Short mmCIF file of C-alpha atoms and ligand atoms in Angstrom, two decimals:
data_model
loop_
_atom_site.label_atom_id
_atom_site.label_comp_id
_atom_site.label_asym_id
_atom_site.label_seq_id
_atom_site.Cartn_x
_atom_site.Cartn_y
_atom_site.Cartn_z
CA MET A 1 -30.69 148.03 -5.02
CA LEU A 2 -30.69 148.62 -1.32
CA ASP A 3 -29.45 145.03 -0.85
CA LYS A 4 -26.70 145.65 -3.29
CA ILE A 5 -25.47 148.69 -1.44
CA ASP A 6 -25.40 146.73 1.80
CA GLN A 7 -23.63 143.85 0.06
CA PHE A 8 -20.92 146.24 -1.30
CA GLN A 9 -20.47 147.72 2.18
CA LYS A 10 -19.92 144.23 3.68
CA GLU A 11 -17.49 143.28 0.94
CA PHE A 12 -15.58 146.49 1.40
CA LEU A 13 -15.20 146.02 5.15
CA GLN A 14 -13.99 142.48 4.58
CA GLU A 15 -11.45 143.54 1.98
CA LEU A 16 -10.23 146.36 4.22
CA GLU A 17 -9.41 143.80 6.88
CA GLY A 18 -7.03 142.02 4.56
CA VAL A 19 -5.13 145.14 3.48
CA LYS A 20 -1.38 145.01 4.16
CA ASN A 21 0.25 147.95 2.40
CA ARG A 22 -0.33 151.29 0.63
CA GLY A 23 -0.53 149.62 -2.74
CA GLU A 24 -3.53 147.60 -1.62
CA ILE A 25 -5.24 150.69 -0.10
CA ASN A 26 -4.86 152.38 -3.47
CA GLU A 27 -6.35 149.39 -5.18
CA LEU A 28 -9.37 149.54 -2.89
CA ARG A 29 -9.65 153.27 -3.44
CA VAL A 30 -9.75 152.77 -7.19
CA LYS A 31 -12.19 149.93 -6.99
CA TYR A 32 -14.68 151.83 -4.86
CA LEU A 33 -14.11 155.55 -5.50
CA GLY A 34 -12.49 155.46 -8.94
CA ARG A 35 -13.94 156.77 -12.16
CA LYS A 36 -15.22 153.37 -12.99
CA GLY A 37 -15.61 152.27 -9.42
CA VAL A 38 -18.48 150.84 -7.45
CA ILE A 39 -19.91 154.12 -6.19
CA LYS A 40 -19.92 155.66 -9.63
CA SER A 41 -21.70 152.64 -11.08
CA LEU A 42 -24.36 152.83 -8.36
CA LEU A 43 -24.87 156.52 -8.96
CA LYS A 44 -25.35 155.78 -12.61
CA GLN A 45 -28.44 153.79 -11.91
CA LEU A 46 -30.18 156.59 -10.08
CA PRO A 47 -31.77 158.47 -13.04
CA SER A 48 -34.04 155.49 -13.84
CA LEU A 49 -35.62 155.61 -10.40
CA THR A 50 -38.57 157.59 -8.96
CA VAL A 51 -37.97 160.78 -7.06
CA GLU A 52 -38.72 159.10 -3.74
CA GLU A 53 -36.33 156.18 -4.42
CA LYS A 54 -33.70 158.53 -5.66
CA ARG A 55 -33.72 160.42 -2.41
CA ARG A 56 -33.52 157.29 -0.26
CA LEU A 57 -30.96 155.38 -2.30
CA GLY A 58 -28.91 158.50 -3.09
CA GLY A 59 -28.52 159.12 0.59
CA LYS A 60 -27.49 155.43 1.13
CA ILE A 61 -24.92 155.58 -1.64
CA ASN A 62 -23.56 158.76 -0.11
CA GLN A 63 -23.26 157.11 3.26
CA LEU A 64 -21.37 154.22 1.70
CA LYS A 65 -18.98 156.68 -0.03
CA LYS A 66 -18.32 158.57 3.22
CA LEU A 67 -17.71 155.30 5.00
CA VAL A 68 -15.25 154.07 2.35
CA GLU A 69 -13.36 157.40 2.46
CA LYS A 70 -13.16 157.48 6.20
CA LYS A 71 -12.08 153.80 6.56
CA LEU A 72 -9.44 154.14 3.89
CA ALA A 73 -8.07 157.27 5.49
CA GLU A 74 -7.93 155.57 8.91
CA GLN A 75 -6.20 152.48 7.50
CA GLU A 76 -3.68 154.69 5.75
CA GLU A 77 -2.98 156.58 8.94
CA LYS A 78 -2.55 153.23 10.78
CA LEU A 79 -0.02 152.12 8.19
CA ASN A 80 1.82 155.42 8.46
CA GLN A 81 2.27 154.84 12.21
CA GLU A 82 3.27 151.21 11.80
CA GLN A 83 5.55 151.63 8.70
CA PRO A 84 6.76 155.20 8.22
CA LEU A 85 7.53 155.93 4.59
CA THR A 86 11.25 156.20 5.07
CA SER A 87 11.62 152.65 6.27
CA GLN A 88 9.31 151.27 3.63
CA GLY A 89 10.76 149.54 0.68
CA GLU A 90 7.47 148.91 -1.03
CA PHE A 91 7.57 152.01 -3.30
CA LEU A 92 11.21 151.83 -4.27
CA PRO A 93 10.91 149.16 -7.01
CA HIS A 94 8.39 151.35 -8.80
CA TRP A 95 10.80 154.23 -9.39
CA PRO A 96 12.24 154.20 -12.88
CA SER A 97 15.85 153.08 -12.76
CA GLN A 98 16.86 155.76 -15.25
CA PHE A 99 15.65 159.31 -15.44
CA GLY A 100 15.15 161.11 -18.72
CA ARG A 101 16.90 164.35 -19.50
CA LEU A 102 16.59 167.10 -22.10
CA HIS A 103 18.04 166.48 -25.49
CA PRO A 104 21.09 168.87 -25.87
CA ILE A 105 19.32 170.82 -28.63
CA GLU A 106 16.21 171.30 -26.43
CA TRP A 107 18.40 172.34 -23.56
CA MET A 108 19.98 174.96 -25.84
CA ARG A 109 16.66 176.07 -27.16
CA GLN A 110 15.31 176.74 -23.69
CA ARG A 111 18.39 178.70 -22.75
CA VAL A 112 18.46 180.85 -25.88
CA LEU A 113 14.66 181.54 -25.89
CA ASN A 114 14.87 182.48 -22.24
CA ILE A 115 17.59 185.01 -22.89
CA PHE A 116 15.68 186.68 -25.64
CA HIS A 117 12.30 186.48 -23.80
CA HIS A 118 13.89 188.84 -21.29
CA LEU A 119 14.56 191.28 -24.14
CA GLY A 120 10.93 191.27 -25.23
CA PHE A 121 11.06 188.85 -28.14
CA VAL A 122 8.27 186.46 -28.88
CA GLU A 123 8.69 183.08 -30.61
CA PHE A 124 7.41 182.80 -34.16
CA LYS A 125 6.99 179.39 -35.86
CA GLY A 126 7.58 179.03 -39.57
CA PRO A 127 6.88 175.94 -41.63
CA HIS A 128 9.55 173.36 -42.40
CA ILE A 129 8.09 172.91 -45.93
CA GLU A 130 8.31 176.39 -47.34
CA ASN A 131 7.64 177.99 -50.68
CA ASP A 132 10.29 179.60 -52.82
CA TRP A 133 9.10 183.16 -52.07
CA PHE A 134 9.57 183.10 -48.30
CA ASN A 135 12.75 181.06 -48.33
CA PHE A 136 14.44 182.69 -51.32
CA ALA A 137 12.86 185.18 -53.76
CA GLY A 138 11.20 187.41 -51.19
CA LEU A 139 14.56 187.63 -49.42
CA ASN A 140 16.30 189.03 -52.51
CA ILE A 141 17.43 185.65 -53.78
CA PRO A 142 15.57 185.31 -57.08
CA PRO A 143 15.74 182.18 -59.25
CA GLY A 144 19.19 181.93 -60.89
CA HIS A 145 20.84 184.12 -58.24
CA PRO A 146 24.32 182.69 -57.49
CA ALA A 147 23.69 182.96 -53.71
CA ARG A 148 21.21 180.09 -54.11
CA ASP A 149 24.22 177.77 -54.33
CA LEU A 150 25.03 178.51 -50.77
CA TRP A 151 21.66 177.19 -49.66
CA ASP A 152 21.09 174.21 -51.94
CA THR A 153 18.17 172.17 -50.58
CA LEU A 154 15.75 169.41 -51.18
CA TYR A 155 12.76 170.30 -53.39
CA LEU A 156 9.36 168.66 -53.38
CA ASN A 157 8.02 167.69 -56.79
CA GLN A 158 4.93 169.72 -56.03
CA ASN A 159 4.09 173.39 -56.04
CA ASP A 160 1.89 175.35 -53.60
CA LYS A 161 -1.53 176.75 -54.67
CA LYS A 162 0.03 179.84 -56.25
CA GLY A 163 2.45 177.72 -58.33
CA ASN A 164 5.44 178.50 -56.07
CA PRO A 165 7.93 175.59 -55.86
CA LEU A 166 8.02 173.90 -52.45
CA LEU A 167 11.21 173.06 -50.69
CA LEU A 168 12.62 172.20 -47.26
CA ARG A 169 13.52 175.60 -45.72
CA THR A 170 17.25 176.26 -45.68
CA HIS A 171 17.19 178.77 -42.84
CA THR A 172 14.94 180.28 -40.26
CA SER A 173 15.06 183.59 -42.20
CA ASN A 174 11.87 182.29 -43.85
CA ILE A 175 10.08 183.74 -40.82
CA GLN A 176 11.08 187.30 -41.74
CA LEU A 177 8.42 188.06 -44.30
CA ARG A 178 5.86 185.79 -42.63
CA ALA A 179 6.17 187.55 -39.30
CA LEU A 180 6.10 191.02 -40.90
CA GLU A 181 3.03 190.14 -42.90
CA LYS A 182 1.23 188.67 -39.89
CA TYR A 183 2.15 191.25 -37.18
CA GLY A 184 3.32 194.34 -39.09
CA VAL A 185 5.63 196.83 -37.38
CA PRO A 186 7.06 197.48 -34.84
CA LEU A 187 8.24 193.94 -34.46
CA ARG A 188 10.50 191.77 -32.32
CA VAL A 189 10.33 188.03 -33.06
CA MET A 190 12.63 185.03 -32.71
CA ALA A 191 12.68 181.49 -34.11
CA PHE A 192 14.60 178.43 -33.00
CA ASP A 193 13.94 175.49 -35.28
CA ARG A 194 15.10 172.87 -37.74
CA CYS A 195 16.41 173.74 -41.21
CA PHE A 196 17.61 171.52 -44.03
CA ARG A 197 20.21 171.61 -46.73
CA ARG A 198 21.64 169.29 -49.37
CA GLU A 199 24.99 168.71 -47.71
CA ILE A 200 27.93 166.41 -48.20
CA LEU A 201 27.75 164.91 -44.72
CA ASP A 202 30.76 165.12 -42.43
CA PRO A 203 31.32 165.88 -38.74
CA ARG A 204 30.52 169.54 -39.34
CA HIS A 205 27.63 169.13 -41.80
CA SER A 206 24.28 167.48 -41.41
CA HIS A 207 21.31 167.63 -43.77
CA THR A 208 19.13 168.52 -40.77
CA PHE A 209 20.33 171.19 -38.40
CA SER A 210 19.09 173.96 -36.12
CA GLN A 211 19.11 177.70 -36.47
CA PHE A 212 18.10 180.56 -34.23
CA GLU A 213 17.14 183.92 -35.67
CA VAL A 214 15.79 187.22 -34.42
CA LEU A 215 14.20 190.05 -36.37
CA VAL A 216 13.69 193.53 -35.07
CA VAL A 217 11.88 196.28 -37.09
CA ASP A 218 11.05 199.62 -35.70
CA LYS A 219 11.71 203.32 -36.21
CA GLY A 220 15.32 204.37 -35.74
CA ILE A 221 16.91 200.83 -35.53
CA ASN A 222 20.59 200.99 -36.43
CA MET A 223 23.85 198.94 -36.33
CA ASN A 224 24.46 200.00 -32.71
CA HIS A 225 21.45 197.97 -31.64
CA LEU A 226 22.78 195.00 -33.53
CA LYS A 227 26.25 195.28 -31.98
CA TRP A 228 24.76 195.61 -28.43
CA LEU A 229 22.56 192.56 -28.91
CA SER A 230 25.47 190.46 -30.19
CA ASP A 231 27.61 191.38 -27.22
CA TYR A 232 24.78 190.83 -24.77
CA PHE A 233 23.83 187.46 -26.12
CA LEU A 234 27.35 186.10 -26.40
CA LYS A 235 28.15 187.12 -22.85
CA GLU A 236 24.93 185.52 -21.60
CA ILE A 237 25.54 182.22 -23.29
CA LEU A 238 29.37 181.88 -23.16
CA GLY A 239 30.20 184.00 -20.12
CA GLN A 240 31.23 187.55 -19.44
CA VAL A 241 34.78 186.98 -20.71
CA THR A 242 33.74 187.02 -24.32
CA GLU A 243 32.75 189.84 -26.64
CA SER A 244 31.61 190.15 -30.30
CA ARG A 245 33.44 191.32 -33.43
CA PHE A 246 31.92 192.18 -36.77
CA ARG A 247 33.36 191.37 -40.18
CA PRO A 248 31.74 192.45 -43.42
CA LYS A 249 29.80 189.53 -44.94
CA TYR A 250 27.34 189.15 -47.79
CA TYR A 251 23.83 187.96 -47.32
CA PRO A 252 21.34 189.11 -50.02
CA PHE A 253 18.57 189.97 -47.55
CA VAL A 254 20.66 192.36 -45.34
CA GLU A 255 22.64 195.46 -46.15
CA PRO A 256 25.16 195.98 -44.71
CA GLY A 257 25.73 192.31 -43.73
CA VAL A 258 28.11 191.07 -41.05
CA GLY A 259 29.67 187.86 -39.82
CA VAL A 260 29.62 187.94 -35.99
CA ASP A 261 32.57 186.40 -34.21
CA ALA A 262 32.88 185.62 -30.45
CA LYS A 263 36.15 186.08 -28.69
CA CYS A 264 37.55 182.66 -27.84
CA VAL A 265 36.61 181.81 -24.30
CA PHE A 266 39.42 179.21 -23.93
CA CYS A 267 42.37 181.56 -24.59
CA ASN A 268 40.73 184.93 -24.07
CA GLY A 269 41.47 185.91 -27.67
CA LYS A 270 45.18 185.02 -27.55
CA GLY A 271 44.92 182.09 -29.94
CA CYS A 272 44.82 178.34 -29.06
CA PRO A 273 44.18 175.07 -30.85
CA ILE A 274 40.41 175.22 -30.24
CA CYS A 275 40.01 178.54 -32.11
CA SER A 276 42.66 177.52 -34.72
CA TYR A 277 44.94 180.20 -33.23
CA SER A 278 42.78 183.01 -34.52
CA GLY A 279 41.39 184.08 -31.11
CA TRP A 280 37.85 184.17 -32.46
CA PHE A 281 34.96 181.84 -33.40
CA GLU A 282 32.64 182.60 -36.19
CA ILE A 283 29.18 182.42 -34.50
CA ALA A 284 26.49 184.30 -36.32
CA GLY A 285 25.33 186.03 -39.48
CA ALA A 286 23.49 189.31 -39.27
CA GLY A 287 22.82 192.72 -40.82
CA MET A 288 20.35 195.55 -41.39
CA VAL A 289 17.21 194.30 -43.07
CA HIS A 290 17.48 195.08 -46.83
CA PRO A 291 15.11 197.87 -47.94
CA GLN A 292 13.72 195.59 -50.69
CA VAL A 293 12.80 192.96 -48.04
CA LEU A 294 10.88 195.62 -46.14
CA LYS A 295 9.16 196.68 -49.30
CA ASN A 296 8.26 193.04 -50.03
CA ALA A 297 6.39 193.04 -46.74
CA GLY A 298 4.66 196.34 -47.65
CA ILE A 299 6.70 198.39 -45.19
CA ASP A 300 8.20 201.76 -46.06
CA PRO A 301 11.99 201.56 -45.68
CA ASN A 302 12.19 205.35 -45.35
CA GLU A 303 10.14 205.15 -42.20
CA TYR A 304 11.20 201.84 -40.68
CA SER A 305 14.53 199.97 -40.42
CA GLY A 306 15.52 196.77 -38.68
CA PHE A 307 18.08 194.04 -38.24
CA ALA A 308 18.13 190.31 -38.54
CA TRP A 309 20.56 188.16 -36.61
CA GLY A 310 20.94 184.35 -36.75
CA PHE A 311 23.29 181.68 -35.47
CA GLY A 312 23.71 177.88 -35.50
CA PRO A 313 22.97 176.45 -32.09
CA ASP A 314 24.47 173.07 -33.06
CA ARG A 315 27.93 174.56 -33.62
CA MET A 316 27.59 176.55 -30.37
CA LEU A 317 26.74 173.36 -28.53
CA MET A 318 29.73 171.61 -30.04
CA LEU A 319 31.88 174.45 -28.77
CA MET A 320 30.33 174.37 -25.29
CA THR A 321 30.26 170.58 -24.78
CA GLY A 322 33.19 169.22 -26.81
CA VAL A 323 30.83 167.07 -28.98
CA ASN A 324 32.79 166.69 -32.20
CA ASP A 325 30.23 165.39 -34.73
CA ILE A 326 27.13 167.50 -35.43
CA ARG A 327 25.28 164.40 -36.69
CA GLN A 328 25.18 163.01 -33.20
CA PHE A 329 22.46 165.59 -32.26
CA TYR A 330 20.11 164.13 -34.81
CA GLN A 331 20.67 160.38 -34.67
CA GLY A 332 18.89 159.55 -31.40
CA ASP A 333 21.75 157.36 -30.17
CA PHE A 334 20.86 156.49 -26.59
CA GLN A 335 24.46 156.07 -25.44
CA PHE A 336 25.25 159.55 -26.77
CA LEU A 337 22.17 161.17 -25.19
CA LYS A 338 22.96 159.55 -21.90
CA GLY A 339 26.33 161.26 -22.05
CA GLY A 340 28.31 158.01 -22.63
CA ARG A 341 29.81 158.93 -26.02
N1 LIG B 1 19.99 182.88 -42.82
C1 LIG B 1 21.45 183.09 -42.80
C2 LIG B 1 22.02 181.71 -43.07
O1 LIG B 1 21.36 180.69 -43.05
C3 LIG B 1 21.90 183.64 -41.50
C4 LIG B 1 21.44 185.05 -41.31
C5 LIG B 1 20.34 185.36 -40.56
C6 LIG B 1 22.12 186.07 -41.91
C7 LIG B 1 19.95 186.64 -40.37
C8 LIG B 1 21.77 187.40 -41.79
C9 LIG B 1 20.68 187.71 -40.97
O2 LIG B 1 23.19 181.54 -43.32
#
């Protein structure tokens, strides 16, 4: 084995002589010092030797290692002197010719989660395949309720263990009861994720889309908190020129329910082609959590109240970027993602 070590040392010094650039130095480094390199393979043989031999050969191997490290560093330094990095072309061809970038939905996700992180919300993940209770019945939408028509979806021909039908969740509101059951109250959670509906596809409708939702439950929560949050978020995402407006709107799991509009940022509320001359965009759905929903989670609605608030990030992105077909976010078209279409 001693001979072998000497032999490796000789070989190394010879190879070092022939080195011309940093790439070759790196190759040598890997060959001798790498995880599957010469030094490692020598060390692996040590356990089968006697204590005496171990000491002697172990020391030798260590010497070789030190030598390799020192010589490679010296050679590198020499190259740095001769060919400073700035004038060296050798690395350039290895750079990728195109850099990746965030998908627009992911870009939006990071922005929105960041805004709400600052307000003390934590992200809660709900399943895409959901049972009827969390998506519908538990949220005051029992079988046969006409509101189910608003959220028609794709059903699996399979039930869960308790016999609940399984479906692709139609909204992120399925996290409401799940989060309340898991964490109890007080609670501040958010979800940004994919949802699914049976849609007639057109530039504004896709069977797969994104939703963002927050849920706050605590003592003394009221509509003022909801209004403040709506204003705060819209100003953060669209700019300080906007503000929110509430209209009465029906959702079975909130009472009262509101549609949240943002003042058009293009015309400052005066009316323009982008906002169809109304001065406002419909952005979000929200409302005070229905007492029955709290009861379904085992929470006393006389003691606790809360609000839920959700919006469609895809539509918001379309507004912010001028993309005019929602389906483009879900097709993985490289030209589109590069910003070319
Ligand atoms: N889940 C509702 C929808 O999909 C939006 C919403 C969320 C409404 C929270 C009220 C409260 O349309």
